[in-house]
Coordinates of C-alpha atoms in Angstrom, one line a residue:
Chain A
M1009 CA -39.7 -15.8 -64.4
N1010 CA -39.6 -13.6 -67.5
Q1011 CA -38.9 -10.4 -65.7
V1012 CA -36.2 -8.5 -67.5
V1013 CA -33.7 -6.8 -65.3
T1014 CA -31.4 -4.3 -66.8
N1015 CA -27.7 -4.4 -65.9
I1016 CA -26.2 -1.9 -63.6
D1017 CA -25.1 1.2 -65.5
G1018 CA -21.8 0.7 -67.4
Y1019 CA -21.4 -2.9 -66.4
D1020 CA -21.3 -4.9 -69.6
V1021 CA -21.7 -8.5 -68.5
E1022 CA -22.0 -9.8 -72.0
R1023 CA -18.6 -8.4 -72.9
I1024 CA -17.1 -9.8 -69.7
R1025 CA -18.6 -13.2 -70.6
Q1026 CA -16.7 -13.2 -73.9
D1027 CA -13.4 -13.0 -72.0
F1028 CA -14.2 -16.4 -70.4
P1029 CA -13.9 -19.1 -73.1
V1030 CA -15.2 -21.9 -70.8
L1031 CA -18.6 -20.3 -70.5
D1032 CA -19.4 -20.8 -74.1
Q1033 CA -20.4 -24.5 -74.1
E1034 CA -23.3 -26.8 -73.7
I1035 CA -23.6 -29.4 -71.0
R1036 CA -26.0 -32.3 -71.9
G1037 CA -27.4 -30.3 -74.7
K1038 CA -28.1 -27.2 -72.5
K1039 CA -26.3 -23.9 -72.3
L1040 CA -23.8 -24.1 -69.4
V1041 CA -24.9 -22.0 -66.4
Y1042 CA -21.9 -22.0 -64.1
L1043 CA -23.0 -21.2 -60.5
D1044 CA -20.3 -22.9 -58.5
N1045 CA -18.0 -19.9 -58.2
A1046 CA -17.5 -20.2 -54.5
A1047 CA -15.8 -23.5 -55.2
T1048 CA -13.7 -22.1 -58.0
S1049 CA -14.1 -19.4 -60.5
Q1050 CA -13.5 -19.6 -64.3
K1051 CA -10.5 -18.0 -65.9
P1052 CA -10.4 -15.1 -68.3
K1053 CA -8.5 -15.3 -71.5
T1054 CA -5.8 -12.9 -70.2
V1055 CA -5.0 -15.3 -67.4
I1056 CA -4.9 -18.3 -69.8
D1057 CA -2.7 -16.3 -72.2
S1058 CA -0.3 -15.2 -69.4
I1059 CA 0.3 -18.9 -68.7
V1060 CA 0.8 -19.8 -72.3
N1061 CA 3.1 -16.8 -72.8
Y1062 CA 5.2 -17.7 -69.8
Y1063 CA 5.8 -21.2 -71.0
E1064 CA 6.3 -20.2 -74.6
N1065 CA 8.7 -17.4 -74.0
D1066 CA 10.1 -17.0 -70.5
N1067 CA 10.2 -20.3 -68.7
A1068 CA 13.2 -20.6 -66.3
N1069 CA 13.8 -21.0 -62.6
I1070 CA 13.9 -17.9 -60.5
H1071 CA 16.3 -16.2 -58.1
R1072 CA 19.3 -18.1 -59.3
G1073 CA 20.2 -18.0 -63.0
V1074 CA 22.0 -15.0 -64.4
H1075 CA 20.7 -15.7 -67.8
T1076 CA 18.1 -13.7 -69.5
L1077 CA 15.2 -16.1 -69.2
S1078 CA 15.8 -16.5 -65.5
E1079 CA 15.9 -12.8 -65.1
R1080 CA 12.6 -12.5 -66.9
A1081 CA 11.0 -15.2 -64.9
T1082 CA 12.2 -13.6 -61.7
L1083 CA 11.0 -10.2 -62.7
S1084 CA 7.5 -11.6 -63.6
Y1085 CA 7.4 -13.5 -60.3
E1086 CA 8.3 -10.5 -58.2
N1087 CA 6.0 -8.2 -60.2
A1088 CA 3.2 -10.5 -59.3
R1089 CA 4.1 -10.0 -55.6
K1090 CA 3.9 -6.3 -56.1
T1091 CA 0.5 -6.6 -57.8
V1092 CA -0.8 -8.7 -54.9
A1093 CA 0.6 -6.2 -52.4
K1094 CA -1.0 -3.3 -54.2
F1095 CA -4.3 -5.1 -54.5
M1096 CA -4.5 -5.7 -50.7
N1097 CA -2.8 -2.3 -49.9
A1098 CA 0.0 -3.9 -48.1
E1099 CA 2.7 -1.5 -47.0
S1100 CA 5.4 -3.5 -48.7
E1101 CA 5.5 -6.4 -51.2
K1102 CA 7.9 -8.1 -48.8
E1103 CA 4.8 -8.8 -46.6
I1104 CA 3.4 -11.0 -49.3
V1105 CA 4.3 -14.7 -49.2
F1106 CA 3.2 -16.9 -52.0
T1107 CA 1.5 -20.2 -51.0
R1108 CA -0.5 -22.9 -52.7
G1109 CA -3.6 -21.3 -51.4
A1110 CA -5.5 -20.1 -48.3
T1111 CA -5.2 -23.6 -46.8
E1112 CA -1.4 -23.7 -47.0
A1113 CA -1.2 -20.1 -45.7
I1114 CA -3.2 -21.0 -42.6
N1115 CA -1.2 -24.1 -42.0
L1116 CA 2.0 -22.0 -42.3
I1117 CA 0.8 -19.6 -39.6
A1118 CA -0.5 -22.3 -37.3
N1119 CA 2.8 -24.1 -37.6
A1120 CA 4.7 -21.0 -36.7
F1121 CA 2.5 -20.3 -33.7
A1122 CA 3.2 -23.8 -32.2
E1123 CA 6.2 -22.4 -30.5
K1124 CA 4.4 -19.4 -29.2
L1125 CA 1.5 -21.1 -27.5
S1126 CA 1.4 -23.1 -24.3
A1127 CA -1.1 -25.0 -22.3
G1128 CA -4.1 -23.0 -21.1
D1129 CA -3.8 -20.4 -23.9
E1130 CA -6.8 -20.0 -26.1
V1131 CA -7.3 -19.8 -29.9
L1132 CA -10.5 -18.2 -31.0
I1133 CA -12.4 -19.0 -34.2
T1134 CA -16.1 -18.7 -35.3
A1135 CA -18.8 -21.3 -35.8
M1136 CA -18.9 -20.5 -39.6
E1137 CA -15.3 -21.4 -40.5
H1138 CA -14.4 -23.6 -43.4
H1139 CA -12.6 -26.9 -42.3
S1140 CA -9.3 -25.4 -43.4
N1141 CA -9.7 -22.7 -40.8
I1142 CA -10.7 -25.2 -38.0
V1143 CA -8.5 -28.2 -38.4
P1144 CA -5.1 -26.4 -38.4
W1145 CA -6.1 -24.7 -35.1
Q1146 CA -7.3 -28.0 -33.6
M1147 CA -4.0 -29.5 -34.5
L1148 CA -2.1 -26.5 -33.0
C1149 CA -4.2 -26.9 -29.8
E1150 CA -3.4 -30.6 -29.6
K1151 CA 0.3 -29.9 -30.0
T1152 CA 0.4 -27.1 -27.4
G1153 CA -2.3 -27.8 -24.9
A1154 CA -4.1 -24.6 -25.9
V1155 CA -7.9 -24.6 -26.0
L1156 CA -10.0 -23.9 -29.1
K1157 CA -12.8 -21.5 -28.5
V1158 CA -15.7 -21.1 -31.0
A1159 CA -17.8 -18.0 -31.2
P1160 CA -21.4 -18.9 -32.0
I1161 CA -23.7 -17.8 -34.8
N1162 CA -27.4 -17.0 -34.8
E1163 CA -30.3 -18.5 -36.9
R1164 CA -29.5 -16.1 -39.8
G1165 CA -25.9 -17.3 -39.9
E1166 CA -24.5 -14.2 -38.4
L1167 CA -21.8 -14.1 -35.8
I1168 CA -23.2 -13.2 -32.4
L1169 CA -20.9 -10.3 -31.6
E1170 CA -21.6 -10.1 -27.9
S1171 CA -20.7 -13.8 -27.5
F1172 CA -17.6 -13.3 -29.5
E1173 CA -16.6 -10.3 -27.3
A1174 CA -17.2 -12.4 -24.2
L1175 CA -14.8 -15.0 -25.5
V1176 CA -11.9 -12.6 -25.9
S1177 CA -9.7 -12.4 -22.8
K1178 CA -6.1 -12.3 -21.7
K1179 CA -5.9 -16.0 -22.4
T1180 CA -6.7 -15.5 -26.1
K1181 CA -3.4 -15.8 -28.0
F1182 CA -4.6 -16.0 -31.5
A1183 CA -7.8 -15.5 -33.5
A1184 CA -8.7 -16.8 -37.0
I1185 CA -11.8 -15.5 -38.6
S1186 CA -13.4 -15.9 -42.0
H1187 CA -14.1 -12.6 -43.8
M1188 CA -17.0 -14.2 -45.7
S1189 CA -18.5 -17.7 -45.1
N1190 CA -18.3 -20.1 -48.0
A1191 CA -21.4 -22.0 -46.8
L1192 CA -23.6 -19.1 -45.9
G1193 CA -22.3 -16.0 -47.6
T1194 CA -22.2 -14.1 -44.3
I1195 CA -19.8 -11.2 -44.3
N1196 CA -18.3 -10.7 -40.8
P1197 CA -17.7 -7.3 -39.3
I1198 CA -14.0 -8.0 -39.3
K1199 CA -12.8 -4.5 -38.6
Q1200 CA -14.8 -4.3 -35.4
M1201 CA -13.6 -7.8 -34.5
I1202 CA -9.9 -7.0 -35.1
D1203 CA -10.1 -3.8 -33.0
L1204 CA -11.7 -5.8 -30.2
L1205 CA -9.0 -8.5 -30.4
H1206 CA -6.3 -5.8 -30.5
Q1207 CA -7.4 -4.5 -27.1
F1208 CA -6.0 -7.8 -25.8
D1209 CA -3.0 -7.8 -28.2
V1210 CA -4.3 -10.8 -30.0
P1211 CA -2.9 -11.4 -33.4
V1212 CA -5.6 -12.0 -36.0
L1213 CA -5.7 -14.0 -39.2
I1214 CA -8.5 -13.2 -41.7
D1215 CA -9.4 -16.0 -44.0
G1216 CA -10.3 -14.1 -47.2
A1217 CA -10.7 -17.1 -49.5
Q1218 CA -14.4 -16.3 -50.2
A1219 CA -14.2 -12.5 -49.7
I1220 CA -11.3 -11.6 -52.0
P1221 CA -13.3 -11.7 -55.3
H1222 CA -16.1 -9.7 -53.8
I1223 CA -14.8 -7.2 -51.3
T1224 CA -12.1 -4.5 -51.6
V1225 CA -9.5 -5.5 -49.0
D1226 CA -7.2 -2.9 -47.4
V1227 CA -5.0 -4.8 -44.9
Q1228 CA -3.5 -1.6 -43.5
A1229 CA -7.0 -0.1 -42.8
L1230 CA -8.1 -3.5 -41.3
D1231 CA -4.9 -3.6 -39.3
C1232 CA -5.0 -7.5 -39.2
E1233 CA -1.8 -9.4 -38.6
F1234 CA -2.5 -11.9 -41.4
Y1235 CA -4.8 -12.1 -44.4
V1236 CA -4.9 -15.1 -46.6
F1237 CA -6.6 -16.0 -49.9
S1238 CA -6.5 -18.5 -52.8
G1239 CA -6.0 -17.3 -56.3
H1240 CA -8.4 -19.8 -58.0
K1241 CA -11.5 -18.1 -56.5
L1242 CA -10.2 -14.8 -57.8
Y1243 CA -10.1 -16.0 -61.5
A1244 CA -6.5 -17.1 -61.2
P1245 CA -5.1 -20.7 -61.6
T1246 CA -5.4 -23.3 -58.9
G1247 CA -2.3 -24.0 -56.7
I1248 CA -1.5 -20.4 -56.0
G1249 CA -2.5 -18.2 -53.2
A1250 CA -1.0 -15.5 -50.9
L1251 CA -0.4 -14.8 -47.3
Y1252 CA -0.2 -11.2 -46.2
G1253 CA 1.6 -10.8 -42.9
K1254 CA 2.7 -7.8 -41.0
M1255 CA 6.5 -7.6 -41.3
E1256 CA 7.1 -7.7 -37.6
Q1257 CA 5.1 -10.9 -37.4
L1258 CA 6.7 -12.6 -40.3
E1259 CA 10.2 -11.8 -39.1
Q1260 CA 9.7 -13.6 -35.9
M1261 CA 8.0 -16.6 -37.3
A1262 CA 9.8 -19.9 -37.9
P1263 CA 10.0 -21.2 -41.5
Y1264 CA 7.3 -23.6 -42.6
Q1265 CA 9.3 -25.8 -44.9
A1266 CA 13.0 -26.2 -45.4
G1267 CA 14.8 -26.3 -48.7
G1268 CA 16.1 -24.1 -51.5
D1269 CA 15.3 -20.4 -51.7
M1270 CA 14.5 -20.1 -48.0
I1271 CA 18.1 -20.1 -46.9
S1272 CA 20.9 -17.6 -47.2
V1273 CA 23.8 -19.7 -46.0
V1274 CA 24.0 -23.5 -45.5
T1275 CA 26.9 -25.4 -43.9
F1276 CA 26.6 -28.8 -42.3
D1277 CA 26.8 -27.0 -38.9
K1278 CA 24.2 -24.4 -39.4
T1279 CA 21.8 -22.7 -41.8
V1280 CA 21.0 -19.1 -41.9
Y1281 CA 17.5 -18.5 -43.2
N1282 CA 16.7 -16.1 -46.0
K1283 CA 14.8 -12.9 -45.2
V1284 CA 11.1 -12.5 -45.4
P1285 CA 9.2 -13.4 -47.6
Y1286 CA 11.7 -15.9 -49.1
K1287 CA 12.1 -17.6 -45.7
F1288 CA 8.6 -19.0 -46.3
E1289 CA 9.0 -20.0 -49.9
A1290 CA 11.1 -23.2 -49.9
G1291 CA 11.7 -25.0 -53.2
T1292 CA 10.9 -23.9 -56.7
P1293 CA 7.6 -22.1 -56.4
N1294 CA 4.5 -22.1 -58.7
I1295 CA 6.0 -19.4 -60.9
V1296 CA 3.4 -19.6 -63.6
G1297 CA 0.7 -19.6 -60.9
T1298 CA 1.9 -16.2 -59.6
I1299 CA 2.0 -14.8 -63.1
G1300 CA -1.6 -16.0 -63.6
L1301 CA -2.5 -14.5 -60.3
G1302 CA -1.0 -11.2 -61.3
A1303 CA -2.9 -11.3 -64.6
A1304 CA -6.2 -12.1 -62.8
I1305 CA -5.8 -9.3 -60.3
D1306 CA -5.1 -6.9 -63.3
Y1307 CA -8.3 -8.1 -64.9
V1308 CA -10.4 -7.7 -61.8
T1309 CA -8.9 -4.3 -60.9
N1310 CA -9.6 -3.1 -64.4
I1311 CA -13.3 -3.8 -64.0
G1312 CA -13.3 -2.9 -60.3
V1313 CA -14.0 -5.0 -57.3
D1314 CA -16.8 -2.7 -56.2
A1315 CA -18.5 -2.8 -59.6
I1316 CA -18.2 -6.6 -59.6
A1317 CA -19.7 -6.7 -56.1
A1318 CA -22.6 -4.4 -57.1
H1319 CA -23.4 -6.7 -60.0
E1320 CA -23.2 -9.9 -58.0
N1321 CA -25.3 -8.4 -55.2
S1322 CA -28.0 -7.5 -57.7
L1323 CA -27.9 -11.2 -58.9
L1324 CA -28.2 -12.4 -55.3
E1325 CA -31.1 -10.0 -54.5
Y1326 CA -32.9 -11.1 -57.6
A1327 CA -32.3 -14.8 -56.8
V1328 CA -33.6 -14.4 -53.3
E1329 CA -36.6 -12.6 -54.5
Q1330 CA -37.4 -15.2 -57.2
S1331 CA -36.8 -18.1 -54.8
K1332 CA -39.7 -16.9 -52.6
K1333 CA -42.0 -18.2 -55.3
I1334 CA -40.8 -21.7 -54.6
D1335 CA -42.6 -23.0 -51.5
K1336 CA -40.3 -25.9 -50.9
L1337 CA -37.2 -23.8 -51.0
R1338 CA -35.5 -22.6 -47.8
I1339 CA -32.4 -20.5 -47.9
I1340 CA -29.7 -21.4 -45.4
G1341 CA -27.8 -18.2 -44.4
T1342 CA -29.8 -15.0 -44.4
A1343 CA -27.4 -12.6 -42.9
E1344 CA -28.1 -8.9 -43.4
N1345 CA -24.6 -8.4 -44.7
K1346 CA -23.8 -11.2 -47.1
G1347 CA -22.0 -11.9 -50.4
A1348 CA -23.3 -13.5 -53.6
I1349 CA -23.9 -17.0 -52.2
M1350 CA -27.3 -18.7 -52.0
S1351 CA -27.2 -21.9 -50.0
F1352 CA -30.6 -23.6 -50.0
V1353 CA -32.4 -26.8 -49.2
L1354 CA -35.6 -28.2 -50.8
D1355 CA -38.2 -29.9 -48.6
G1356 CA -37.9 -33.6 -49.2
I1357 CA -35.2 -33.5 -51.8
H1358 CA -31.6 -34.3 -50.9
P1359 CA -29.0 -31.8 -52.2
H1360 CA -27.2 -34.5 -54.1
D1361 CA -30.2 -35.2 -56.1
I1362 CA -30.6 -31.5 -56.7
G1363 CA -26.9 -31.4 -57.9
T1364 CA -27.4 -34.2 -60.4
M1365 CA -30.7 -32.9 -61.6
M1366 CA -29.4 -29.4 -62.1
D1367 CA -26.4 -30.7 -64.0
H1368 CA -28.8 -32.4 -66.4
Q1369 CA -30.2 -28.9 -67.2
G1370 CA -26.7 -27.5 -67.7
I1371 CA -26.6 -25.8 -64.4
A1372 CA -23.5 -26.3 -62.2
V1373 CA -24.3 -25.9 -58.5
R1374 CA -22.5 -27.3 -55.5
A1375 CA -24.2 -29.9 -53.3
G1376 CA -22.7 -31.1 -50.1
H1377 CA -21.4 -29.9 -46.7
H1378 CA -19.1 -27.3 -48.3
C1379 CA -16.3 -28.3 -46.0
A1380 CA -18.2 -26.7 -43.2
M1381 CA -19.8 -29.7 -41.3
P1382 CA -20.3 -27.7 -38.1
V1383 CA -22.4 -25.2 -40.0
M1384 CA -24.5 -28.0 -41.4
D1385 CA -25.0 -29.4 -37.9
F1386 CA -26.0 -26.0 -36.6
F1387 CA -28.8 -25.7 -39.2
G1388 CA -29.7 -29.4 -38.8
V1389 CA -29.2 -30.3 -42.4
P1390 CA -26.8 -32.9 -43.8
A1391 CA -25.9 -30.8 -46.7
T1392 CA -27.2 -27.9 -48.8
A1393 CA -27.2 -27.0 -52.5
R1394 CA -25.4 -23.8 -53.2
A1395 CA -25.5 -21.3 -56.1
S1396 CA -22.7 -18.8 -56.0
F1397 CA -22.4 -15.9 -58.4
A1398 CA -19.4 -14.3 -60.1
M1399 CA -18.8 -11.3 -62.3
Y1400 CA -19.9 -13.1 -65.4
N1401 CA -23.3 -14.4 -64.3
T1402 CA -26.5 -12.9 -65.5
H1403 CA -30.1 -12.4 -64.4
E1404 CA -31.1 -14.8 -67.2
E1405 CA -29.0 -17.5 -65.5
V1406 CA -30.8 -16.8 -62.2
D1407 CA -34.0 -17.4 -64.2
A1408 CA -32.5 -20.7 -65.5
L1409 CA -31.6 -21.7 -61.9
M1410 CA -35.2 -21.1 -60.7
A1411 CA -36.7 -22.9 -63.7
G1412 CA -34.3 -25.8 -63.1
I1413 CA -35.4 -26.0 -59.4
E1414 CA -39.0 -26.0 -60.4
N1415 CA -38.4 -28.8 -62.9
L1416 CA -36.8 -31.1 -60.4
I1417 CA -39.5 -30.5 -57.8
E1418 CA -42.0 -31.5 -60.4
M1419 CA -40.0 -34.6 -61.3
F1420 CA -39.7 -35.6 -57.6
G1421 CA -43.4 -35.3 -57.4
Chain B
M1283 CA -37.2 -31.9 -70.3
L1284 CA -35.6 -34.2 -67.9
D1285 CA -36.5 -37.4 -69.7
D1286 CA -32.9 -38.7 -70.0
L1287 CA -32.6 -38.4 -66.2
R1288 CA -35.3 -41.2 -66.0
D1289 CA -32.5 -43.7 -66.6
L1290 CA -31.1 -42.8 -63.2
Y1291 CA -34.2 -41.7 -61.4
Q1292 CA -36.7 -44.4 -62.2
E1293 CA -40.2 -44.3 -60.6
V1294 CA -39.2 -47.2 -58.4
I1295 CA -36.4 -45.1 -56.9
F1296 CA -38.8 -42.2 -56.2
D1297 CA -41.2 -44.7 -54.6
H1298 CA -38.5 -46.2 -52.3
N1299 CA -37.3 -42.8 -51.5
R1300 CA -40.7 -41.5 -50.5
N1301 CA -41.6 -44.7 -48.6
P1302 CA -38.4 -46.5 -47.7
R1303 CA -39.0 -50.1 -46.7
N1304 CA -37.5 -51.4 -43.5
F1305 CA -36.8 -47.9 -42.3
R1306 CA -36.7 -48.5 -38.6
A1307 CA -34.4 -49.1 -35.7
M1308 CA -34.2 -52.8 -34.6
D1309 CA -34.0 -53.1 -30.8
D1310 CA -33.2 -56.8 -30.9
A1311 CA -30.7 -56.7 -33.8
D1312 CA -27.9 -59.3 -33.7
R1313 CA -25.6 -56.8 -35.3
Q1314 CA -25.6 -53.2 -36.2
I1315 CA -23.1 -50.8 -37.8
D1316 CA -22.9 -47.3 -39.1
G1317 CA -21.9 -46.5 -42.7
F1318 CA -20.7 -43.0 -43.6
N1319 CA -19.8 -41.3 -46.8
P1320 CA -17.5 -38.5 -45.7
L1321 CA -17.5 -36.8 -49.0
C1322 CA -21.2 -36.0 -49.0
G1323 CA -22.3 -36.6 -45.4
D1324 CA -24.7 -39.5 -46.1
R1325 CA -25.1 -41.7 -43.1
I1326 CA -26.8 -45.1 -42.6
T1327 CA -27.2 -47.3 -39.6
L1328 CA -27.8 -50.9 -40.7
F1329 CA -29.4 -53.6 -38.5
I1330 CA -29.7 -57.3 -39.1
K1331 CA -31.0 -60.3 -37.3
L1332 CA -29.4 -63.7 -38.0
T1333 CA -31.0 -67.1 -37.7
G1334 CA -28.3 -69.6 -38.2
N1335 CA -26.4 -68.3 -41.2
K1336 CA -29.5 -66.7 -42.6
I1337 CA -30.4 -63.0 -42.5
S1338 CA -33.9 -63.3 -41.0
D1339 CA -34.5 -59.5 -40.8
A1340 CA -32.8 -56.3 -42.0
S1341 CA -33.6 -52.7 -41.4
F1342 CA -31.9 -49.3 -41.7
Q1343 CA -32.0 -45.7 -40.5
G1344 CA -30.2 -42.7 -41.7
Q1345 CA -30.1 -39.7 -43.9
G1346 CA -29.2 -39.7 -47.6
C1347 CA -30.1 -38.8 -51.1
A1348 CA -32.8 -40.6 -53.1
I1349 CA -30.3 -43.0 -54.6
S1350 CA -28.8 -44.1 -51.3
T1351 CA -32.2 -44.3 -49.6
A1352 CA -33.7 -46.4 -52.4
S1353 CA -30.6 -48.6 -52.5
A1354 CA -30.8 -49.2 -48.8
S1355 CA -34.5 -49.9 -49.0
L1356 CA -34.2 -52.3 -51.9
M1357 CA -31.2 -54.0 -50.3
T1358 CA -32.8 -54.6 -46.9
D1359 CA -35.8 -56.1 -48.7
I1360 CA -33.9 -58.4 -51.0
V1361 CA -31.4 -59.9 -48.5
K1362 CA -34.1 -60.9 -46.0
G1363 CA -34.1 -64.7 -46.1
Q1364 CA -30.7 -65.0 -47.8
T1365 CA -27.7 -66.7 -46.3
E1366 CA -24.6 -64.6 -45.6
D1367 CA -22.9 -66.1 -48.6
E1368 CA -25.8 -65.3 -50.9
A1369 CA -25.9 -61.7 -49.7
Q1370 CA -22.1 -61.3 -50.2
N1371 CA -22.5 -62.7 -53.7
L1372 CA -25.2 -60.2 -54.4
F1373 CA -23.1 -57.4 -53.1
S1374 CA -20.4 -58.4 -55.5
L1375 CA -22.8 -58.4 -58.4
F1376 CA -24.3 -55.1 -57.4
H1377 CA -20.9 -53.5 -57.1
K1378 CA -20.1 -54.7 -60.6
M1379 CA -23.3 -53.3 -62.0
A1380 CA -22.9 -49.9 -60.2
T1381 CA -19.4 -49.5 -61.6
G1382 CA -20.4 -50.4 -65.1
E1383 CA -19.0 -54.0 -65.4
H1384 CA -21.0 -56.5 -67.3
V1385 CA -23.4 -58.5 -65.3
E1386 CA -26.5 -60.5 -66.0
M1387 CA -29.3 -58.2 -65.0
D1388 CA -31.6 -61.1 -64.3
D1389 CA -29.4 -62.1 -61.4
L1390 CA -30.0 -58.7 -59.8
G1391 CA -33.8 -58.8 -59.8
K1392 CA -35.3 -55.5 -58.5
L1393 CA -31.8 -54.0 -57.9
A1394 CA -31.5 -53.5 -61.7
V1395 CA -33.4 -50.2 -61.3
L1396 CA -30.1 -48.8 -60.0
A1397 CA -28.1 -49.8 -63.0
G1398 CA -28.2 -46.2 -64.4
V1399 CA -25.9 -45.0 -61.6
C1400 CA -22.9 -46.3 -63.4
E1401 CA -23.2 -43.3 -65.8
Y1402 CA -22.8 -41.0 -62.9
P1403 CA -19.4 -41.6 -61.3
A1404 CA -20.0 -39.0 -58.5
R1405 CA -23.2 -40.9 -57.5
V1406 CA -21.9 -44.5 -57.5
K1407 CA -21.0 -44.3 -53.8
C1408 CA -24.5 -43.2 -53.0
A1409 CA -25.8 -46.5 -54.3
T1410 CA -23.1 -48.7 -52.9
L1411 CA -22.9 -47.2 -49.4
P1412 CA -25.6 -49.5 -48.0
W1413 CA -23.9 -52.5 -49.6
H1414 CA -20.5 -51.6 -48.3
T1415 CA -22.1 -51.3 -44.9
L1416 CA -23.8 -54.7 -45.1
D1417 CA -20.5 -56.2 -46.3
A1418 CA -18.7 -54.9 -43.3
L1419 CA -21.4 -56.0 -41.0
L1420 CA -21.4 -59.6 -42.3
K1421 CA -17.6 -59.6 -42.0
G1422 CA -18.0 -58.8 -38.3
A1423 CA -16.7 -55.2 -38.4
E1424 CA -17.6 -53.0 -35.4
E1425 CA -16.1 -49.7 -36.4
P1426 CA -18.2 -47.4 -38.6
V1427 CA -17.6 -48.0 -42.3
T1428 CA -16.7 -45.3 -44.7
T1429 CA -16.7 -45.3 -48.5
E1430 CA -13.4 -43.6 -48.7

């Protein structure tokens, strides 16, 4: 457990940690080890400052006032849209719709496709989806009479590509696929899957909620119709996320909610909707959230998504290696291509007991079904414990995790 | 290192977790019902046999953490021989204890080992799931019970 692992060249994790004020605290008298990053990430000072700065200096409503503060707020809001577009390599910032998060983005799309689907059509998802990428499609199917098809996974938690391929047909009218599984860490071969679906002209939504902090996303190279993510897993505040959609798709989609900002002309006879993306942004949006998201993306881009991923992967490899020393530990999700998530169970010890006992040692891990009950069913476990790594985690924290697990095994006897 | 955790995880709890009492299906049960905690996925099936208004036998099956397993084990032991009213009364006392209200610990007998749970808000439902399930069963519910 005392093995010292040097950091990857040029990646200064200690300096990064100083940018995250929340990390510097003790929990129950122990140094906080935050390993619940797949649930939500911590926020760097620049993001926190951007929020304070906005409220202290620029707060106003957007897209309506002609006064200076409103112009400033509008500019910041629209700049954040440009930042997101550039980050995902969208062709235009007009293809970025701000939402509350990935969940709302998926619901927005499912809602719009209700008028495009009919009985007998099929919607294709995978067996490793988060509930938020299952339930909206179930509801859509109920509404339209379409059938939900689920592509299976194997024992390692990888998608079985041949089975997936066999499920794609002329009946398939939509596909929704996670880029990276939150419960297992599996990274799907989405480019290959998108190409396959496009042979049948199937529009594809990629749920990037887990992937976005770990994988460089290029929506033009991927050629997906939609890509959604939540800001809060990307070091931004909660309550803000984004939906990328190809312009041709967004233009023909019905609005999600009705209200201010999504209209261009309203009379009591008729309303003319605003253009994309505003058509999908009814009501006063989470302005400060978008500003925080912009600041988070700037922070991440400055360090580099690939450098962050390399660091996190070295943490994962180290954790997997060290966990082999613990007989009772079984990792759930051992895909060849996976991100920095280690879901595990301990023989005879329920994940909730693990969660409480780890918290007592200052270590925050997630225990539960991770909003992926079908995945738990597949592996025959009620729940798992999950350690998930972010840019600021260290190899010493992996050591603390392993020591914590050994302590609780001893306590359980 | 984990000494302060002993307030929650007392040896009796580990014992009941390792060897849960009354952990069996009951083929000739008068009533049975499922309890479910949708937040964490804990499940319990509770069985009772009634003789008059007395609980003459109680057992459970299911999957849960040490706290919920021990709680179900202790509960099925203690309510055996009690009248429905006595069991309901005990549920009310147990609920108070688990949520940190003042109760006379003597009235709770062995159940007092679960008193520590009130310090762990996220775990209170682990301890109370079996009791909520019993409460519903005694009230004649037939649909599965959830803690939410």
